[in-house]
């Protein structure tokens, strides 16, 4: 016999059209065929030690670029940059615009100019960094795996080779100051900053 008791929260089965439950926004720099840098706004990313996993749709120029040339910069903007992130949202670096993106996205070659961002050379790799982003992680591709049925995605594993941080958010060479650094959270397609600190883990 099952034991029934009053649950603290009632649930319903739902089928959200999007499942972006809140991850940091990233501006991914990749190398175009002509040696210029493309910027892809994205949020499907997480870190495991020096490895970072990125998720990119198959119709994006960012994935095309990474498949051809396996280097990127994971630029992480703070909340003051949200409108510049959004200025990049309607664009793709793919020309012609892929069929699946027609009518919604437009081709833009110079994403730095389109969003008023500043390109700065990387130290270990070819794609440029974005000067305005407080964290800029230069990385090399280790592995790309394609997944998905109706829509296909690339799951890209990269390894960081150099990490640049604005001086204002550095505690020391080995620590970022979490009270001065804050990402933008992409929360079901809306941008949020962080709220107040709740506490810290025992290892902090
Ligand atoms: C805040 C934000 C987050 C996004 N996250 C992702 C993502 O994680 N993966 C992805 O493939 N596309 C994501 N997109 C959509 C791409 O930015 C969009 O497809 C864009 O055209 C890609 O540019 P590209 O074709 O030049 O790479 C996101 C867009 C925005 C504005």
mmCIF file of C-alpha atoms and ligand atoms in Angstrom:
data_model
loop_
_atom_site.group_PDB
_atom_site.id
_atom_site.type_symbol
_atom_site.label_atom_id
_atom_site.label_comp_id
_atom_site.label_asym_id
_atom_site.label_seq_id
_atom_site.Cartn_x
_atom_site.Cartn_y
_atom_site.Cartn_z
ATOM 1 C CA UNK A 1 0.000 0.000 0.000
ATOM 2 C CA UNK A 2 1.344 3.468 -0.931
ATOM 3 C CA UNK A 3 1.819 5.934 1.856
ATOM 4 C CA UNK A 4 0.044 9.228 1.054
ATOM 5 C CA UNK A 5 0.779 12.419 2.853
ATOM 6 C CA UNK A 6 0.144 16.085 2.120
ATOM 7 C CA UNK A 7 2.914 17.371 -0.196
ATOM 8 C CA UNK A 8 4.229 20.917 0.416
ATOM 9 C CA UNK A 9 3.788 21.902 -3.265
ATOM 10 C CA UNK A 10 1.287 20.656 -5.815
ATOM 11 C CA UNK A 11 2.599 20.026 -9.351
ATOM 12 C CA UNK A 12 1.111 19.756 -12.824
ATOM 13 C CA UNK A 13 2.613 18.204 -15.937
ATOM 14 C CA UNK A 14 3.730 20.975 -18.337
ATOM 15 C CA UNK A 15 5.348 21.152 -21.770
ATOM 16 C CA UNK A 16 7.246 24.473 -21.886
ATOM 17 C CA UNK A 17 8.231 25.438 -25.452
ATOM 18 C CA UNK A 18 11.610 26.500 -24.121
ATOM 19 C CA UNK A 19 13.518 25.061 -21.195
ATOM 20 C CA UNK A 20 16.105 27.764 -20.489
ATOM 21 C CA UNK A 21 15.897 27.546 -16.699
ATOM 22 C CA UNK A 22 18.542 30.181 -16.033
ATOM 23 C CA UNK A 23 22.190 29.987 -17.079
ATOM 24 C CA UNK A 24 24.768 32.768 -17.549
ATOM 25 C CA UNK A 25 24.865 34.643 -20.838
ATOM 26 C CA UNK A 26 28.043 34.204 -22.869
ATOM 27 C CA UNK A 27 29.302 36.067 -25.904
ATOM 28 C CA UNK A 28 31.261 33.438 -27.826
ATOM 29 C CA UNK A 29 34.008 34.694 -30.147
ATOM 30 C CA UNK A 30 34.888 32.370 -33.029
ATOM 31 C CA UNK A 31 37.028 32.797 -36.123
ATOM 32 C CA UNK A 32 35.366 33.541 -39.476
ATOM 33 C CA UNK A 33 36.861 32.120 -42.675
ATOM 34 C CA UNK A 34 38.368 35.531 -43.532
ATOM 35 C CA UNK A 35 40.147 35.812 -40.167
ATOM 36 C CA UNK A 36 37.654 38.240 -38.588
ATOM 37 C CA UNK A 37 35.801 37.354 -35.372
ATOM 38 C CA UNK A 38 32.116 36.432 -35.079
ATOM 39 C CA UNK A 39 30.177 36.843 -31.822
ATOM 40 C CA UNK A 40 27.426 34.364 -30.864
ATOM 41 C CA UNK A 41 25.207 35.229 -27.868
ATOM 42 C CA UNK A 42 24.535 31.979 -26.018
ATOM 43 C CA UNK A 43 23.674 30.614 -22.597
ATOM 44 C CA UNK A 44 23.973 26.814 -22.792
ATOM 45 C CA UNK A 45 27.324 26.472 -21.037
ATOM 46 C CA UNK A 46 28.886 25.125 -17.852
ATOM 47 C CA UNK A 47 32.358 24.506 -16.439
ATOM 48 C CA UNK A 48 34.067 21.420 -15.017
ATOM 49 C CA UNK A 49 37.568 22.341 -13.894
ATOM 50 C CA UNK A 50 39.393 23.651 -16.976
ATOM 51 C CA UNK A 51 36.857 22.080 -19.325
ATOM 52 C CA UNK A 52 33.754 23.982 -20.443
ATOM 53 C CA UNK A 53 30.792 22.453 -22.266
ATOM 54 C CA UNK A 54 28.974 24.608 -24.826
ATOM 55 C CA UNK A 55 25.722 23.849 -26.662
ATOM 56 C CA UNK A 56 25.157 25.394 -30.094
ATOM 57 C CA UNK A 57 22.439 24.897 -32.716
ATOM 58 C CA UNK A 58 23.475 23.361 -36.051
ATOM 59 C CA UNK A 59 22.214 26.371 -38.044
ATOM 60 C CA UNK A 60 24.450 28.849 -36.268
ATOM 61 C CA UNK A 61 27.616 30.388 -37.634
ATOM 62 C CA UNK A 62 29.342 29.888 -34.263
ATOM 63 C CA UNK A 63 29.152 26.099 -34.631
ATOM 64 C CA UNK A 64 30.273 26.252 -38.296
ATOM 65 C CA UNK A 65 33.273 28.311 -37.242
ATOM 66 C CA UNK A 66 34.208 25.934 -34.384
ATOM 67 C CA UNK A 67 33.949 22.895 -36.659
ATOM 68 C CA UNK A 68 36.376 24.534 -39.090
ATOM 69 C CA UNK A 69 38.714 26.191 -36.577
ATOM 70 C CA UNK A 70 38.680 24.904 -33.008
ATOM 71 C CA UNK A 71 39.380 28.024 -30.977
ATOM 72 C CA UNK A 72 37.037 30.417 -29.150
ATOM 73 C CA UNK A 73 36.774 33.017 -26.436
ATOM 74 C CA UNK A 74 34.070 32.584 -23.810
ATOM 75 C CA UNK A 75 33.410 36.238 -22.979
ATOM 76 C CA UNK A 76 31.102 36.619 -19.986
ATOM 77 C CA UNK A 77 29.222 39.945 -19.807
ATOM 78 C CA UNK A 78 27.897 41.526 -16.600
ATOM 79 C CA UNK A 79 24.395 43.018 -16.223
ATOM 80 C CA UNK A 80 25.489 46.495 -17.467
ATOM 81 C CA UNK A 81 25.995 44.885 -20.909
ATOM 82 C CA UNK A 82 22.570 43.277 -21.299
ATOM 83 C CA UNK A 83 21.319 45.714 -23.958
ATOM 84 C CA UNK A 84 24.492 45.121 -25.995
ATOM 85 C CA UNK A 85 23.855 41.382 -25.763
ATOM 86 C CA UNK A 86 20.301 41.965 -26.949
ATOM 87 C CA UNK A 87 21.570 44.206 -29.798
ATOM 88 C CA UNK A 88 23.311 41.070 -31.166
ATOM 89 C CA UNK A 89 20.285 38.800 -30.732
ATOM 90 C CA UNK A 90 18.614 39.314 -34.175
ATOM 91 C CA UNK A 91 21.801 38.589 -36.137
ATOM 92 C CA UNK A 92 23.686 35.656 -37.562
ATOM 93 C CA UNK A 93 27.166 35.589 -39.022
ATOM 94 C CA UNK A 94 25.956 33.103 -41.662
ATOM 95 C CA UNK A 95 25.606 34.441 -45.207
ATOM 96 C CA UNK A 96 23.209 33.569 -46.754
ATOM 97 C CA UNK A 97 20.913 33.354 -43.713
ATOM 98 C CA UNK A 98 20.037 29.645 -43.214
ATOM 99 C CA UNK A 99 16.498 28.633 -44.278
ATOM 100 C CA UNK A 100 15.445 27.914 -40.665
ATOM 101 C CA UNK A 101 16.451 31.442 -39.598
ATOM 102 C CA UNK A 102 14.968 33.395 -42.539
ATOM 103 C CA UNK A 103 12.469 36.124 -41.606
ATOM 104 C CA UNK A 104 13.682 36.192 -37.992
ATOM 105 C CA UNK A 105 17.456 36.730 -38.240
ATOM 106 C CA UNK A 106 19.526 39.004 -40.461
ATOM 107 C CA UNK A 107 23.114 38.581 -41.612
ATOM 108 C CA UNK A 108 25.632 40.824 -39.828
ATOM 109 C CA UNK A 109 29.314 40.612 -40.592
ATOM 110 C CA UNK A 110 30.611 43.059 -37.968
ATOM 111 C CA UNK A 111 28.985 42.076 -34.685
ATOM 112 C CA UNK A 112 31.442 44.220 -32.678
ATOM 113 C CA UNK A 113 30.225 47.337 -34.519
ATOM 114 C CA UNK A 114 26.556 46.261 -34.351
ATOM 115 C CA UNK A 115 26.707 46.121 -30.538
ATOM 116 C CA UNK A 116 29.301 48.855 -29.882
ATOM 117 C CA UNK A 117 31.815 46.358 -28.456
ATOM 118 C CA UNK A 118 35.622 46.544 -28.630
ATOM 119 C CA UNK A 119 37.779 43.765 -30.117
ATOM 120 C CA UNK A 120 41.082 42.995 -28.429
ATOM 121 C CA UNK A 121 43.645 40.382 -29.562
ATOM 122 C CA UNK A 122 43.788 37.121 -27.635
ATOM 123 C CA UNK A 123 47.111 35.881 -26.255
ATOM 124 C CA UNK A 124 47.007 32.140 -27.108
ATOM 125 C CA UNK A 125 44.448 31.858 -29.912
ATOM 126 C CA UNK A 126 43.238 33.708 -33.016
ATOM 127 C CA UNK A 127 39.628 34.839 -32.299
ATOM 128 C CA UNK A 128 39.473 38.271 -30.592
ATOM 129 C CA UNK A 129 38.282 38.870 -27.023
ATOM 130 C CA UNK A 130 35.591 41.407 -26.086
ATOM 131 C CA UNK A 131 37.200 44.136 -23.966
ATOM 132 C CA UNK A 132 33.978 45.153 -22.163
ATOM 133 C CA UNK A 133 33.333 41.644 -20.732
ATOM 134 C CA UNK A 134 34.810 41.300 -17.200
ATOM 135 C CA UNK A 135 35.742 37.634 -17.812
ATOM 136 C CA UNK A 136 37.301 36.441 -21.076
ATOM 137 C CA UNK A 137 38.298 32.777 -21.322
ATOM 138 C CA UNK A 138 40.477 31.756 -24.268
ATOM 139 C CA UNK A 139 39.777 28.114 -25.086
ATOM 140 C CA UNK A 140 40.567 25.297 -27.535
ATOM 141 C CA UNK A 141 38.109 22.688 -28.786
ATOM 142 C CA UNK A 142 38.727 19.149 -27.522
ATOM 143 C CA UNK A 143 35.661 17.406 -28.919
ATOM 144 C CA UNK A 144 32.376 18.112 -30.749
ATOM 145 C CA UNK A 145 29.446 15.700 -30.607
ATOM 146 C CA UNK A 146 26.229 16.245 -32.581
ATOM 147 C CA UNK A 147 22.982 15.321 -30.863
ATOM 148 C CA UNK A 148 19.195 15.770 -31.273
ATOM 149 C CA UNK A 149 16.560 14.464 -33.672
ATOM 150 C CA UNK A 150 14.208 17.113 -35.128
ATOM 151 C CA UNK A 151 16.709 19.853 -34.319
ATOM 152 C CA UNK A 152 20.395 19.061 -34.143
ATOM 153 C CA UNK A 153 22.849 20.611 -31.678
ATOM 154 C CA UNK A 154 26.586 20.497 -31.222
ATOM 155 C CA UNK A 155 27.850 19.702 -27.733
ATOM 156 C CA UNK A 156 31.295 21.247 -27.717
ATOM 157 C CA UNK A 157 33.902 20.448 -25.109
ATOM 158 C CA UNK A 158 36.635 23.078 -24.840
ATOM 159 C CA UNK A 159 39.614 23.565 -22.553
ATOM 160 C CA UNK A 160 40.570 26.991 -21.237
ATOM 161 C CA UNK A 161 44.114 28.076 -22.093
ATOM 162 C CA UNK A 162 44.108 31.637 -20.686
ATOM 163 C CA UNK A 163 41.676 33.521 -18.458
ATOM 164 C CA UNK A 164 41.535 37.334 -18.416
ATOM 165 C CA UNK A 165 39.623 39.218 -15.712
ATOM 166 C CA UNK A 166 38.956 42.937 -15.237
ATOM 167 C CA UNK A 167 41.066 44.136 -12.284
ATOM 168 C CA UNK A 168 37.962 45.330 -10.371
ATOM 169 C CA UNK A 169 36.668 41.762 -9.918
ATOM 170 C CA UNK A 170 39.989 40.118 -8.952
ATOM 171 C CA UNK A 171 40.660 39.196 -5.297
ATOM 172 C CA UNK A 172 44.054 37.683 -6.109
ATOM 173 C CA UNK A 173 45.576 35.620 -8.948
ATOM 174 C CA UNK A 174 43.621 32.554 -7.867
ATOM 175 C CA UNK A 175 40.268 34.059 -6.883
ATOM 176 C CA UNK A 176 37.490 36.135 -8.466
ATOM 177 C CA UNK A 177 35.606 38.342 -5.974
ATOM 178 C CA UNK A 178 32.024 37.017 -6.020
ATOM 179 C CA UNK A 179 30.729 40.231 -4.417
ATOM 180 C CA UNK A 180 32.006 42.303 -7.364
ATOM 181 C CA UNK A 181 31.415 39.844 -10.213
ATOM 182 C CA UNK A 182 27.964 39.004 -11.479
ATOM 183 C CA UNK A 183 26.785 37.293 -14.674
ATOM 184 C CA UNK A 184 23.592 37.994 -16.612
ATOM 185 C CA UNK A 185 21.161 35.098 -16.131
ATOM 186 C CA UNK A 186 19.088 34.055 -19.165
ATOM 187 C CA UNK A 187 15.885 33.009 -17.412
ATOM 188 C CA UNK A 188 13.284 31.601 -19.845
ATOM 189 C CA UNK A 189 14.434 34.162 -22.465
ATOM 190 C CA UNK A 190 14.439 37.111 -20.027
ATOM 191 C CA UNK A 191 17.598 38.739 -18.705
ATOM 192 C CA UNK A 192 18.135 38.937 -14.938
ATOM 193 C CA UNK A 193 21.016 39.999 -12.693
ATOM 194 C CA UNK A 194 21.866 38.196 -9.463
ATOM 195 C CA UNK A 195 19.899 38.905 -6.288
ATOM 196 C CA UNK A 196 21.496 39.288 -2.854
ATOM 197 C CA UNK A 197 23.975 36.679 -1.666
ATOM 198 C CA UNK A 198 22.312 33.819 0.209
ATOM 199 C CA UNK A 199 25.462 32.354 1.772
ATOM 200 C CA UNK A 200 28.577 30.403 0.811
ATOM 201 C CA UNK A 201 29.580 26.770 0.541
ATOM 202 C CA UNK A 202 31.908 25.258 3.169
ATOM 203 C CA UNK A 203 34.829 25.272 0.693
ATOM 204 C CA UNK A 204 34.638 28.967 -0.283
HETATM 205 C C1 LIG B 1 20.859 35.481 -24.597
HETATM 206 C C2 LIG B 1 20.872 34.480 -25.707
HETATM 207 C C3 LIG B 1 21.212 33.173 -25.454
HETATM 208 C C4 LIG B 1 21.252 32.241 -26.488
HETATM 209 N N1 LIG B 1 21.684 30.970 -26.217
HETATM 210 C C5 LIG B 1 21.939 30.124 -27.245
HETATM 211 C C6 LIG B 1 22.577 28.886 -26.995
HETATM 212 O O1 LIG B 1 22.931 28.550 -25.865
HETATM 213 N N2 LIG B 1 22.816 28.074 -28.070
HETATM 214 C C7 LIG B 1 22.471 28.443 -29.349
HETATM 215 O O2 LIG B 1 22.730 27.677 -30.281
HETATM 216 N N3 LIG B 1 21.871 29.621 -29.600
HETATM 217 C C8 LIG B 1 21.610 30.477 -28.592
HETATM 218 N N4 LIG B 1 21.039 31.696 -28.850
HETATM 219 C C9 LIG B 1 20.655 32.026 -30.235
HETATM 220 C C10 LIG B 1 21.845 32.493 -31.093
HETATM 221 O O3 LIG B 1 22.448 33.638 -30.516
HETATM 222 C C11 LIG B 1 21.367 32.812 -32.508
HETATM 223 O O4 LIG B 1 21.055 31.591 -33.154
HETATM 224 C C12 LIG B 1 22.360 33.602 -33.339
HETATM 225 O O5 LIG B 1 21.837 33.828 -34.627
HETATM 226 C C13 LIG B 1 23.698 32.880 -33.469
HETATM 227 O O6 LIG B 1 24.608 33.703 -34.159
HETATM 228 P P1 LIG B 1 25.616 33.032 -35.202
HETATM 229 O O7 LIG B 1 24.765 32.330 -36.258
HETATM 230 O O8 LIG B 1 26.396 34.178 -35.780
HETATM 231 O O9 LIG B 1 26.449 32.068 -34.428
HETATM 232 C C14 LIG B 1 20.921 32.634 -27.816
HETATM 233 C C15 LIG B 1 20.541 33.946 -28.055
HETATM 234 C C16 LIG B 1 20.516 34.875 -27.019
HETATM 235 C C17 LIG B 1 20.142 36.297 -27.320
#
